[in-house]
Coordinates of C-alpha atoms in Angstrom, one line a residue:
Chain A
M1 CA -195.1 -286.6 145.4
E2 CA -192.7 -284.3 147.3
P3 CA -190.2 -286.6 149.0
K4 CA -189.4 -285.7 152.6
R5 CA -186.1 -284.2 153.5
S6 CA -183.5 -286.7 154.7
I7 CA -180.2 -286.0 156.5
G8 CA -178.7 -289.2 155.1
L9 CA -179.4 -288.3 151.5
A10 CA -178.1 -284.8 152.1
V11 CA -174.8 -286.2 153.3
V12 CA -174.5 -288.5 150.3
G13 CA -175.5 -285.6 148.0
W14 CA -172.9 -283.3 149.4
L15 CA -170.2 -286.1 149.4
V16 CA -170.9 -286.6 145.7
A17 CA -170.6 -282.9 145.0
L18 CA -167.3 -282.8 147.0
I19 CA -165.8 -285.7 145.0
M20 CA -166.9 -284.1 141.7
F21 CA -165.6 -280.7 142.8
F22 CA -162.4 -281.8 144.5
P23 CA -160.1 -281.9 141.4
I24 CA -161.2 -278.3 140.6
L25 CA -160.7 -277.2 144.2
W26 CA -157.2 -278.8 144.1
M27 CA -156.4 -277.0 140.9
I28 CA -157.5 -273.6 142.4
L29 CA -155.4 -274.3 145.5
T30 CA -152.4 -275.3 143.5
A31 CA -152.7 -272.1 141.4
F32 CA -152.3 -270.0 144.5
K33 CA -149.1 -271.8 145.6
T34 CA -145.5 -271.3 144.8
E35 CA -143.9 -274.1 142.7
Q36 CA -142.1 -275.2 145.8
T37 CA -145.2 -275.5 148.0
A38 CA -147.0 -277.3 145.2
F39 CA -144.1 -279.7 144.9
S40 CA -143.9 -280.7 148.6
M41 CA -144.0 -284.3 149.6
T42 CA -147.0 -283.9 151.8
P43 CA -149.7 -281.9 149.9
Q44 CA -150.5 -278.7 151.6
F45 CA -154.0 -277.6 152.3
I46 CA -153.0 -274.7 154.5
F47 CA -150.4 -272.3 153.0
S48 CA -149.9 -268.6 152.5
P49 CA -151.5 -267.9 149.1
T50 CA -149.5 -266.0 146.4
L51 CA -150.4 -264.6 143.0
D52 CA -147.0 -265.4 141.6
S53 CA -148.2 -268.2 139.3
F54 CA -150.9 -266.0 137.8
R55 CA -148.4 -263.3 137.3
T56 CA -146.0 -265.6 135.4
A57 CA -148.8 -267.1 133.4
L58 CA -150.1 -263.6 132.4
D59 CA -146.6 -262.1 131.8
Q60 CA -144.4 -264.5 129.8
G61 CA -143.8 -262.7 126.5
A62 CA -146.7 -263.9 124.4
G63 CA -148.3 -265.7 127.3
Y64 CA -151.9 -266.2 128.2
W65 CA -153.3 -263.3 126.3
H66 CA -152.1 -264.4 122.9
Y67 CA -153.8 -267.8 123.4
A68 CA -156.9 -266.4 125.1
L69 CA -157.4 -263.9 122.3
N70 CA -157.2 -266.7 119.7
S71 CA -159.6 -268.8 121.7
A72 CA -162.0 -265.8 122.0
I73 CA -161.8 -265.0 118.3
T74 CA -162.2 -268.5 117.0
S75 CA -165.0 -269.5 119.4
V76 CA -167.1 -266.3 118.9
I77 CA -166.8 -266.1 115.1
S78 CA -167.3 -269.9 114.6
T79 CA -170.4 -269.7 116.8
L80 CA -171.8 -266.8 114.6
I81 CA -171.1 -268.7 111.4
G82 CA -172.6 -271.8 112.9
L83 CA -175.8 -270.0 113.8
A84 CA -176.0 -268.4 110.3
L85 CA -175.9 -271.9 108.7
A86 CA -177.9 -273.7 111.4
I87 CA -180.9 -271.4 111.7
P88 CA -182.0 -271.5 108.0
A89 CA -181.4 -275.2 107.8
A90 CA -183.3 -275.9 111.1
Y91 CA -186.1 -273.6 109.9
A92 CA -186.5 -275.4 106.6
M93 CA -186.7 -278.8 108.4
A94 CA -189.0 -277.7 111.2
F95 CA -191.5 -275.7 109.2
F96 CA -191.3 -277.2 105.7
P97 CA -190.6 -280.9 106.5
S98 CA -190.3 -283.3 103.6
K99 CA -189.8 -287.0 103.2
R100 CA -186.1 -286.5 103.5
T101 CA -186.1 -284.4 106.6
D102 CA -185.7 -287.3 109.1
F103 CA -182.9 -288.8 106.9
T104 CA -181.1 -285.5 106.9
L105 CA -181.4 -285.1 110.7
V106 CA -180.0 -288.6 111.2
W107 CA -177.2 -288.2 108.6
M108 CA -176.2 -285.0 110.4
V109 CA -175.8 -286.8 113.7
S110 CA -173.8 -289.6 112.1
T111 CA -171.3 -287.0 110.8
K112 CA -170.8 -286.0 114.4
F113 CA -169.6 -289.5 115.2
I114 CA -166.9 -289.6 112.6
P115 CA -163.6 -290.0 114.4
A116 CA -161.5 -286.9 113.9
V117 CA -158.5 -288.9 112.8
G118 CA -160.7 -290.2 109.9
V119 CA -160.8 -286.8 108.3
L120 CA -157.5 -285.4 109.6
I121 CA -155.2 -285.9 106.6
P122 CA -157.5 -284.8 103.8
I123 CA -158.3 -281.6 105.7
F124 CA -154.7 -281.1 106.7
L125 CA -153.6 -281.4 103.0
V126 CA -156.3 -278.9 101.8
Y127 CA -155.4 -276.5 104.6
K128 CA -151.7 -276.8 103.6
S129 CA -152.4 -276.0 100.0
L130 CA -154.7 -273.1 100.8
G131 CA -152.4 -271.7 103.5
L132 CA -155.0 -272.2 106.2
L133 CA -152.7 -274.1 108.6
D134 CA -152.0 -272.1 111.8
T135 CA -154.6 -269.5 111.0
D136 CA -157.7 -268.4 113.0
A137 CA -159.7 -268.6 109.9
G138 CA -158.8 -272.3 109.5
L139 CA -159.8 -273.1 113.0
I140 CA -163.0 -271.1 112.8
M141 CA -164.2 -273.2 109.8
L142 CA -163.4 -276.4 111.6
F143 CA -165.1 -275.3 114.8
A144 CA -168.2 -274.1 113.0
A145 CA -168.5 -277.4 111.1
M146 CA -167.8 -279.4 114.2
N147 CA -170.7 -277.7 116.1
L148 CA -173.1 -277.6 113.1
P149 CA -174.9 -280.9 113.7
I150 CA -175.6 -280.1 117.4
M151 CA -176.6 -276.6 116.6
V152 CA -179.0 -277.6 113.8
W153 CA -180.5 -280.2 116.1
M154 CA -180.9 -277.8 119.0
V155 CA -182.4 -275.0 116.9
Y156 CA -184.6 -277.5 115.2
S157 CA -185.9 -278.7 118.6
Y158 CA -186.7 -275.1 119.7
F159 CA -188.4 -274.4 116.4
K160 CA -190.5 -277.5 116.8
D161 CA -191.9 -276.1 120.0
I162 CA -193.4 -273.1 118.0
P163 CA -196.8 -273.9 116.6
R164 CA -196.8 -274.1 112.8
D165 CA -200.0 -272.1 112.6
I166 CA -197.9 -269.0 113.2
V167 CA -195.9 -269.6 110.0
E168 CA -199.1 -270.4 108.1
A169 CA -200.6 -267.1 109.3
A170 CA -197.6 -265.0 108.3
D171 CA -197.6 -266.7 104.9
I172 CA -201.2 -266.0 104.3
D173 CA -200.7 -262.4 105.4
G174 CA -198.3 -262.2 102.5
A175 CA -194.9 -262.3 104.3
G176 CA -192.1 -263.8 102.4
T177 CA -190.3 -266.9 103.8
L178 CA -187.2 -264.9 104.8
Q179 CA -189.3 -262.2 106.3
T180 CA -191.4 -264.7 108.3
M181 CA -188.3 -266.3 109.6
V182 CA -186.5 -263.1 110.6
Q183 CA -189.4 -261.1 111.9
V184 CA -191.8 -263.7 113.3
I185 CA -190.0 -266.9 114.3
L186 CA -186.5 -265.7 115.4
P187 CA -187.8 -263.4 118.1
L188 CA -190.0 -266.2 119.4
A189 CA -187.0 -268.6 119.5
L190 CA -184.5 -266.1 120.8
P191 CA -183.9 -267.8 124.2
G192 CA -183.3 -271.1 122.4
L193 CA -181.0 -269.5 119.9
A194 CA -179.1 -267.8 122.7
S195 CA -178.5 -271.0 124.5
T196 CA -177.5 -272.8 121.3
G197 CA -174.9 -270.1 120.7
L198 CA -173.7 -270.4 124.3
L199 CA -173.3 -274.1 124.0
A200 CA -171.4 -273.8 120.7
L201 CA -169.2 -271.2 122.3
I202 CA -168.3 -273.5 125.2
F203 CA -167.5 -276.4 122.8
A204 CA -165.3 -274.3 120.6
W205 CA -163.5 -272.9 123.6
N206 CA -162.9 -276.4 124.9
E207 CA -161.9 -278.0 121.6
A208 CA -158.5 -279.7 121.7
F209 CA -157.9 -282.2 118.8
W210 CA -157.9 -279.7 115.9
S211 CA -156.3 -276.9 117.8
L212 CA -153.4 -279.2 118.7
T213 CA -153.0 -280.6 115.2
M214 CA -153.7 -277.7 112.8
V215 CA -151.9 -275.0 114.7
D216 CA -148.3 -274.1 115.5
H217 CA -148.1 -270.8 117.4
N218 CA -149.7 -268.0 115.4
A219 CA -153.3 -269.3 115.9
A220 CA -152.7 -271.3 119.0
T221 CA -155.6 -271.3 121.4
L222 CA -155.7 -272.1 125.1
A223 CA -155.8 -275.9 124.6
P224 CA -152.2 -276.0 123.1
F225 CA -151.2 -273.5 125.8
I226 CA -152.3 -275.9 128.6
A227 CA -150.9 -278.9 126.7
S228 CA -147.5 -277.1 126.4
F229 CA -146.8 -277.5 130.1
K230 CA -144.6 -280.6 130.0
S231 CA -142.3 -282.2 132.6
A232 CA -139.2 -281.4 130.5
E233 CA -139.5 -277.8 131.5
G234 CA -138.9 -278.2 135.2
L235 CA -141.4 -277.2 137.9
F236 CA -144.6 -276.0 136.3
W237 CA -147.6 -277.4 138.2
A238 CA -148.5 -274.1 139.9
K239 CA -148.1 -272.2 136.7
M240 CA -150.2 -274.7 134.8
S241 CA -152.9 -274.6 137.5
A242 CA -153.0 -270.8 137.3
A243 CA -153.3 -271.0 133.5
S244 CA -156.0 -273.6 133.8
V245 CA -158.0 -271.5 136.3
L246 CA -157.8 -268.6 133.8
T247 CA -158.9 -270.9 131.0
V248 CA -161.8 -272.5 132.9
T249 CA -163.3 -269.4 134.6
P250 CA -165.1 -268.0 131.5
I251 CA -166.6 -271.5 130.8
I252 CA -167.8 -272.0 134.3
V253 CA -169.5 -268.6 134.2
L254 CA -171.1 -269.3 130.8
G255 CA -172.0 -272.8 131.8
W256 CA -173.8 -271.5 134.8
F257 CA -176.2 -269.7 132.5
A258 CA -176.5 -272.6 130.1
Q259 CA -177.0 -275.5 132.6
R260 CA -180.2 -277.0 131.2
Q261 CA -179.4 -276.2 127.6
M262 CA -176.1 -278.1 127.8
V263 CA -178.0 -281.3 128.6
R264 CA -180.4 -280.6 125.7
G265 CA -177.6 -279.9 123.3
L266 CA -175.4 -282.8 124.2
T267 CA -178.3 -285.2 123.6
F268 CA -179.3 -283.5 120.3
G269 CA -182.5 -282.3 121.9
A270 CA -183.5 -285.7 123.2
V271 CA -183.8 -284.2 126.7
K272 CA -185.5 -280.9 127.1
Chain B
M1 CA -204.1 -268.4 119.4
A2 CA -204.8 -264.9 118.2
S3 CA -202.6 -265.4 115.2
H4 CA -204.3 -268.6 114.4
D5 CA -207.7 -266.8 114.2
T6 CA -206.4 -264.2 111.8
A7 CA -205.0 -267.0 109.7
V8 CA -208.5 -268.5 109.3
A9 CA -210.0 -265.2 108.6
G10 CA -207.4 -264.3 106.1
N11 CA -207.8 -267.5 104.2
T12 CA -211.6 -267.2 103.8
S13 CA -211.4 -263.7 102.6
R14 CA -209.3 -264.7 99.5
P15 CA -211.2 -266.6 96.7
S16 CA -208.5 -268.5 94.8
G17 CA -207.3 -270.5 97.8
R18 CA -206.2 -273.7 96.0
E19 CA -204.2 -272.0 93.2
R20 CA -202.5 -269.9 95.9
G21 CA -201.8 -273.1 97.9
T22 CA -199.7 -274.8 95.2
R23 CA -197.8 -271.6 94.6
V24 CA -197.1 -271.2 98.3
R25 CA -196.0 -274.9 98.5
R26 CA -193.7 -274.5 95.5
R27 CA -192.2 -271.4 97.0
R28 CA -191.7 -273.2 100.3
V29 CA -189.9 -276.2 98.7
R30 CA -187.6 -273.8 96.9
A31 CA -187.0 -271.8 100.1
A32 CA -186.4 -275.0 102.0
W33 CA -183.6 -276.0 99.6
I34 CA -182.0 -272.6 99.7
F35 CA -182.1 -272.7 103.5
L36 CA -180.7 -276.2 103.7
T37 CA -177.9 -276.0 101.1
P38 CA -175.3 -274.0 102.9
M39 CA -175.4 -276.3 105.9
L40 CA -175.3 -279.4 103.7
I41 CA -172.4 -278.1 101.7
G42 CA -170.6 -277.2 104.9
L43 CA -171.0 -280.7 106.4
L44 CA -170.1 -282.4 103.1
L45 CA -166.9 -280.4 102.9
V46 CA -165.6 -281.2 106.4
A47 CA -167.2 -284.6 107.0
G48 CA -168.3 -286.4 103.8
W49 CA -165.6 -285.5 101.4
P50 CA -162.6 -286.0 103.7
L51 CA -163.9 -289.4 104.8
M52 CA -164.1 -290.5 101.2
R53 CA -160.5 -289.2 100.7
T54 CA -159.3 -291.1 103.7
F55 CA -161.0 -294.3 102.4
W56 CA -159.2 -293.7 99.1
F57 CA -155.8 -293.0 100.8
S58 CA -156.2 -296.3 102.7
M59 CA -155.8 -298.1 99.4
T60 CA -152.6 -296.2 98.3
D61 CA -149.0 -296.2 99.6
A62 CA -149.2 -292.4 100.2
S63 CA -146.9 -290.9 102.9
L64 CA -147.1 -287.3 104.2
S65 CA -143.8 -286.3 102.6
Q66 CA -144.7 -287.5 99.1
M67 CA -148.4 -287.3 98.5
G68 CA -148.1 -286.8 94.8
G69 CA -146.3 -290.1 94.1
A70 CA -148.9 -292.2 95.8
S71 CA -150.1 -295.2 93.8
F72 CA -153.1 -297.6 94.2
I73 CA -152.2 -300.8 96.1
G74 CA -155.6 -302.2 96.7
L75 CA -156.1 -303.6 100.2
E76 CA -152.4 -304.1 101.0
N77 CA -152.6 -301.6 103.9
Y78 CA -155.3 -303.8 105.5
L79 CA -153.8 -307.2 104.9
V80 CA -151.2 -308.7 102.5
Y81 CA -149.2 -311.9 102.3
D82 CA -145.5 -311.4 101.5
D83 CA -143.6 -314.1 103.3
G84 CA -145.8 -313.5 106.3
W85 CA -148.9 -311.4 106.9
Y86 CA -148.6 -307.6 106.9
G87 CA -151.0 -304.7 107.2
V88 CA -153.1 -303.2 109.9
L89 CA -155.1 -306.4 110.4
A90 CA -151.9 -308.4 111.0
D91 CA -150.5 -305.8 113.4
S92 CA -150.7 -307.0 117.0
L93 CA -150.5 -303.4 118.2
W94 CA -153.7 -302.6 116.3
W95 CA -155.5 -305.5 117.9
N96 CA -154.1 -304.4 121.2
S97 CA -155.6 -301.0 120.6
V98 CA -158.9 -302.4 119.5
W99 CA -159.0 -304.5 122.7
N100 CA -158.0 -301.4 124.8
T101 CA -160.8 -299.3 123.2
L102 CA -163.4 -301.9 123.8
Y103 CA -162.2 -302.5 127.4
F104 CA -162.1 -298.8 128.0
T105 CA -165.6 -298.3 126.5
V106 CA -167.3 -301.1 128.4
V107 CA -165.8 -300.4 131.8
S108 CA -166.0 -296.7 131.7
V109 CA -169.5 -296.5 130.3
G110 CA -170.6 -299.3 132.6
C111 CA -169.3 -297.4 135.7
E112 CA -170.8 -294.1 134.4
T113 CA -174.2 -295.7 134.0
V114 CA -174.4 -297.3 137.4
L115 CA -172.9 -294.3 139.2
G116 CA -175.0 -291.9 137.1
I117 CA -178.2 -293.6 138.2
I118 CA -177.2 -293.6 141.8
V119 CA -176.2 -289.9 141.7
A120 CA -179.5 -289.0 139.8
L121 CA -181.5 -290.8 142.5
V122 CA -179.8 -288.9 145.2
L123 CA -180.2 -285.6 143.4
N124 CA -183.9 -286.4 142.8
A125 CA -184.4 -286.5 146.6
N126 CA -185.1 -283.3 148.5
F127 CA -182.3 -282.1 150.6
R128 CA -180.8 -278.7 151.6
G129 CA -178.5 -277.2 148.9
R130 CA -179.8 -279.6 146.2
T131 CA -179.8 -276.8 143.5
L132 CA -176.2 -275.9 144.3
V133 CA -175.1 -279.5 144.2
R134 CA -176.8 -280.1 140.9
A135 CA -175.1 -277.1 139.4
A136 CA -171.7 -278.2 140.7
M137 CA -172.3 -281.5 138.9
L138 CA -172.1 -279.8 135.6
I139 CA -168.6 -278.5 136.1
P140 CA -166.6 -281.7 135.4
W141 CA -167.9 -281.9 131.8
A142 CA -168.1 -278.2 131.2
I143 CA -164.4 -277.7 131.5
P144 CA -162.0 -278.6 128.7
T145 CA -160.8 -282.2 128.7
I146 CA -157.3 -281.1 128.2
V147 CA -157.5 -279.1 131.5
S148 CA -159.1 -281.9 133.4
A149 CA -156.6 -284.5 132.1
K150 CA -153.7 -282.3 133.1
M151 CA -155.3 -281.7 136.5
W152 CA -155.7 -285.4 137.1
A153 CA -152.2 -286.0 135.8
W154 CA -151.0 -283.7 138.6
M155 CA -153.3 -285.4 141.2
L156 CA -152.1 -288.8 140.1
N157 CA -148.5 -287.8 140.1
D158 CA -146.6 -290.7 141.8
Q159 CA -144.5 -288.7 144.2
F160 CA -146.3 -285.4 144.8
G161 CA -149.9 -286.4 143.8
I162 CA -152.7 -285.9 146.3
I163 CA -154.3 -289.2 145.4
N164 CA -151.4 -291.3 146.6
H165 CA -151.2 -289.2 149.6
I166 CA -154.8 -289.7 150.5
L167 CA -154.6 -293.4 149.8
I168 CA -151.5 -293.8 152.0
S169 CA -153.0 -291.8 154.9
L170 CA -156.1 -293.9 154.7
G171 CA -153.9 -297.0 155.0
L172 CA -155.2 -298.4 151.7
I173 CA -151.7 -298.6 150.1
D174 CA -148.2 -298.7 151.6
M175 CA -146.2 -297.3 148.7
P176 CA -147.0 -294.5 146.2
L177 CA -148.4 -295.9 143.0
A178 CA -147.1 -294.9 139.6
W179 CA -150.6 -294.4 138.2
T180 CA -149.8 -293.2 134.7
A181 CA -146.4 -294.9 134.2
N182 CA -147.3 -298.4 135.4
A183 CA -148.8 -300.4 132.6
D184 CA -151.2 -302.3 134.9
L185 CA -152.6 -299.1 136.4
S186 CA -152.6 -296.6 133.6
M187 CA -155.8 -297.9 132.0
W188 CA -157.5 -297.5 135.4
A189 CA -156.1 -294.0 135.7
V190 CA -157.7 -293.1 132.3
I191 CA -160.9 -294.8 133.2
I192 CA -161.1 -292.9 136.6
V193 CA -160.7 -289.6 134.8
D194 CA -163.3 -290.4 132.2
V195 CA -165.8 -291.6 134.8
W196 CA -165.2 -288.5 136.8
K197 CA -165.9 -286.4 133.7
A198 CA -168.8 -288.2 132.2
T199 CA -170.8 -289.5 135.2
P200 CA -172.6 -286.1 135.7
F201 CA -173.7 -286.3 132.0
V202 CA -175.4 -289.6 132.6
A203 CA -176.7 -288.5 136.0
L204 CA -178.3 -285.3 134.5
L205 CA -180.0 -287.3 131.7
V206 CA -181.4 -289.8 134.2
L207 CA -182.4 -287.0 136.5
A208 CA -184.4 -285.4 133.7
A209 CA -186.1 -288.7 133.1
L210 CA -186.8 -289.3 136.8
Q211 CA -188.5 -285.9 137.1
M212 CA -191.0 -286.8 134.3
L213 CA -192.1 -290.0 136.1
P214 CA -195.8 -290.2 137.2
S215 CA -196.0 -290.0 141.0
D216 CA -199.1 -292.1 141.4
C217 CA -197.4 -295.5 140.9
Y218 CA -195.0 -294.6 143.7
E219 CA -197.8 -293.6 145.9
A220 CA -199.5 -296.9 145.2
A221 CA -196.2 -298.8 145.9
R222 CA -195.7 -297.0 149.1
V223 CA -199.3 -297.7 150.3
D224 CA -198.8 -301.4 149.4
G225 CA -195.6 -301.3 151.5
I226 CA -193.3 -302.5 148.7
H227 CA -189.6 -302.3 149.4
P228 CA -187.9 -299.2 147.8
V229 CA -185.3 -301.4 146.1
R230 CA -188.0 -303.5 144.5
V231 CA -189.8 -300.4 143.4
F232 CA -186.6 -299.2 141.7
F233 CA -186.1 -302.4 139.7
K234 CA -189.8 -303.0 138.9
V235 CA -191.0 -299.4 138.3
T236 CA -188.3 -296.8 138.0
L237 CA -185.7 -298.7 135.9
P238 CA -188.1 -299.8 133.1
L239 CA -189.5 -296.2 133.0
I240 CA -186.0 -294.6 132.6
T241 CA -184.7 -297.2 130.2
P242 CA -185.2 -294.9 127.1
A243 CA -183.2 -292.1 128.7
L244 CA -180.5 -294.6 129.7
L245 CA -180.3 -296.0 126.2
V246 CA -179.7 -292.4 124.9
A247 CA -177.1 -291.7 127.5
V248 CA -175.3 -295.0 126.9
I249 CA -175.1 -294.6 123.1
F250 CA -173.8 -291.0 123.4
R251 CA -171.2 -292.0 125.9
A252 CA -170.2 -295.2 124.0
L253 CA -169.7 -293.3 120.8
D254 CA -167.5 -290.8 122.6
A255 CA -165.6 -293.6 124.4
L256 CA -164.9 -295.5 121.2
R257 CA -163.3 -292.4 119.7
V258 CA -161.5 -291.4 122.9
F259 CA -158.3 -289.5 122.2
D260 CA -157.5 -286.4 124.3
V261 CA -157.7 -287.9 127.9
I262 CA -155.4 -290.7 126.9
Y263 CA -153.0 -288.6 124.9
V264 CA -152.5 -286.1 127.8
L265 CA -152.2 -288.8 130.5
T266 CA -150.2 -291.5 128.9
S267 CA -149.2 -290.3 125.4
N268 CA -148.7 -293.2 123.0
A269 CA -148.1 -295.9 125.6
S270 CA -149.2 -299.3 124.3
S271 CA -151.0 -300.2 127.5
T272 CA -153.6 -297.5 127.0
M273 CA -153.4 -297.0 123.2
T274 CA -156.8 -296.8 121.7
M275 CA -157.8 -297.0 118.0
S276 CA -157.8 -293.2 117.6
V277 CA -154.4 -292.9 119.3
Y278 CA -153.0 -295.7 117.0
A279 CA -154.4 -294.1 113.9
R280 CA -153.1 -290.6 114.8
Q281 CA -149.6 -292.0 115.6
Q282 CA -149.4 -293.7 112.2
L283 CA -150.7 -290.6 110.4
V284 CA -148.9 -287.8 112.1
E285 CA -145.8 -289.2 113.8
F286 CA -144.9 -292.0 111.3
Q287 CA -146.4 -289.9 108.4
D288 CA -147.7 -293.2 106.9
V289 CA -150.9 -291.8 105.3
G290 CA -151.9 -295.0 103.6
Y291 CA -151.5 -297.3 106.6
G292 CA -152.9 -294.7 109.0
S293 CA -155.9 -294.1 106.7
A294 CA -156.6 -297.9 106.7
A295 CA -156.6 -297.8 110.5
S296 CA -158.9 -294.7 110.5
T297 CA -161.3 -296.5 108.0
L298 CA -161.4 -299.6 110.2
L299 CA -162.1 -297.4 113.3
F300 CA -165.0 -295.7 111.4
L301 CA -166.4 -299.1 110.3
I302 CA -166.2 -300.5 113.8
I303 CA -168.0 -297.5 115.2
A304 CA -170.7 -297.6 112.5
L305 CA -171.2 -301.4 113.0
I306 CA -171.6 -301.0 116.8
T307 CA -174.0 -298.1 116.4
V308 CA -176.2 -299.9 113.9
A309 CA -176.3 -303.0 116.1
Y310 CA -177.1 -300.9 119.2
L311 CA -179.8 -299.0 117.5
Y312 CA -181.3 -302.2 116.2
L313 CA -181.3 -303.9 119.6
G314 CA -182.4 -300.7 121.3
R315 CA -185.4 -300.3 119.0
R316 CA -186.4 -303.9 119.5
Q317 CA -186.3 -303.5 123.2
L318 CA -188.3 -300.3 123.2
G319 CA -190.7 -301.8 120.6
G320 CA -191.3 -304.7 123.0
D321 CA -192.2 -302.3 125.8
S322 CA -194.8 -300.2 124.0

């Protein structure tokens, strides 16, 4: 049934979109203001735009680029490590399921729901003794582990869509397990793997709890950068908005490509 | 299909099929273990083992400055009688944060579910620009919580915030409201931000379910002249219940652990302090590892209990349907 077009619904639909998008629009507008215009008693919709705030955010000694570089390094490498661990695990569970497979899958989800404060101190202490505090390597390991359950579930759900006959066939043709995985299955699942990676990348980029707790300055990502704008430092809203726009842009671009996959990943493959 | 045919052909051309079968199976079991082990070790190292450590710390008097000198004190961090009751379970601030967490979870997930269904129904209709609107919906939860929380803090600013400005020009309020500073309002400020961020998630889940619905029952309902509202409650709602249950459990588990929105908007204020914020304050700011670990353990147990209860009830409900 193709429902007929309705003006009323279109209005409601666009209104919803406007409400959803308004805070982001306001952030973008604020980013192009001077601190004084941003801080006026009557919020301005019409003003002469300036790039000053962006300039300050990008300039400032070790400003934006230091944090952006850390964010890029930690999210890309943690995603690669996550994929390297998740693909074989998902492969084993999808193509050679055993009695324990369901249990393993559920157990993995349950680890995702451990509150971060519940594991904070033990990890902090180990990191301290290993010298991993305030390092990219330390964050990379945490991000990879944090994304692992979702990644395994997503890859698993993509592998599940591939007929098992294909693995049987490769096996009988004498291909080894690793060879079957790399040469037969991975190319078939490539779109799924790409979107899994994209999702993990976005989550790592957005992560805040660990990057606020385990990091001082050296390995600080964009989350502590944004969080560092505090009212004690005078007027900062325009600067903060500019920094936020710079932080969000890569995510919006990536998110655009990963729309459907994001829903799938966030629900552990429950919705395809 | 082509590969399937070769498989059959390949199988028949080799005589010792059964012997080969067991060898292949044994090789597969070994491969499966080798493939699974790195992931399992990784998860055990960052989830399993630290959780056990936290559980252990909760029964010691450890503090961050002297972890070495910690000694076992049993359940004293939880509850102890020493001329009055002490421990997490006797701390009114803890119970306050438990209440705040439950209140936050029920109200925000409730709003998100109702609004999410409405938005999904709208998006499921056919109107101009639907694809664009649907894509725009994703933005709120694709951007980092820390950014959205800061953005809302700016919009909710009592003197210069756009929200107060809009409300005043609409004549809804006379005076600017101190959204994040006023103890009566700050919980609502936090809920508004969470609802804004998470409603699209519920809406997209419901939308996916709506698009799988069979169209013939709607056709029948339309022919019979049944009111659309009645159709929604009698036909649509039961059919999307499984998707709703998934959405609600995911949202609830996030809401029960909520930390970053609250920390950015209201810091450690007691009117919005949730269990995660309470535990983090004890652990990091007061450096009281034993006590904070007891709070973390209780938080974990509460979440586990709610999850098990929910899954049990959800399964019973779904079992009744099928």
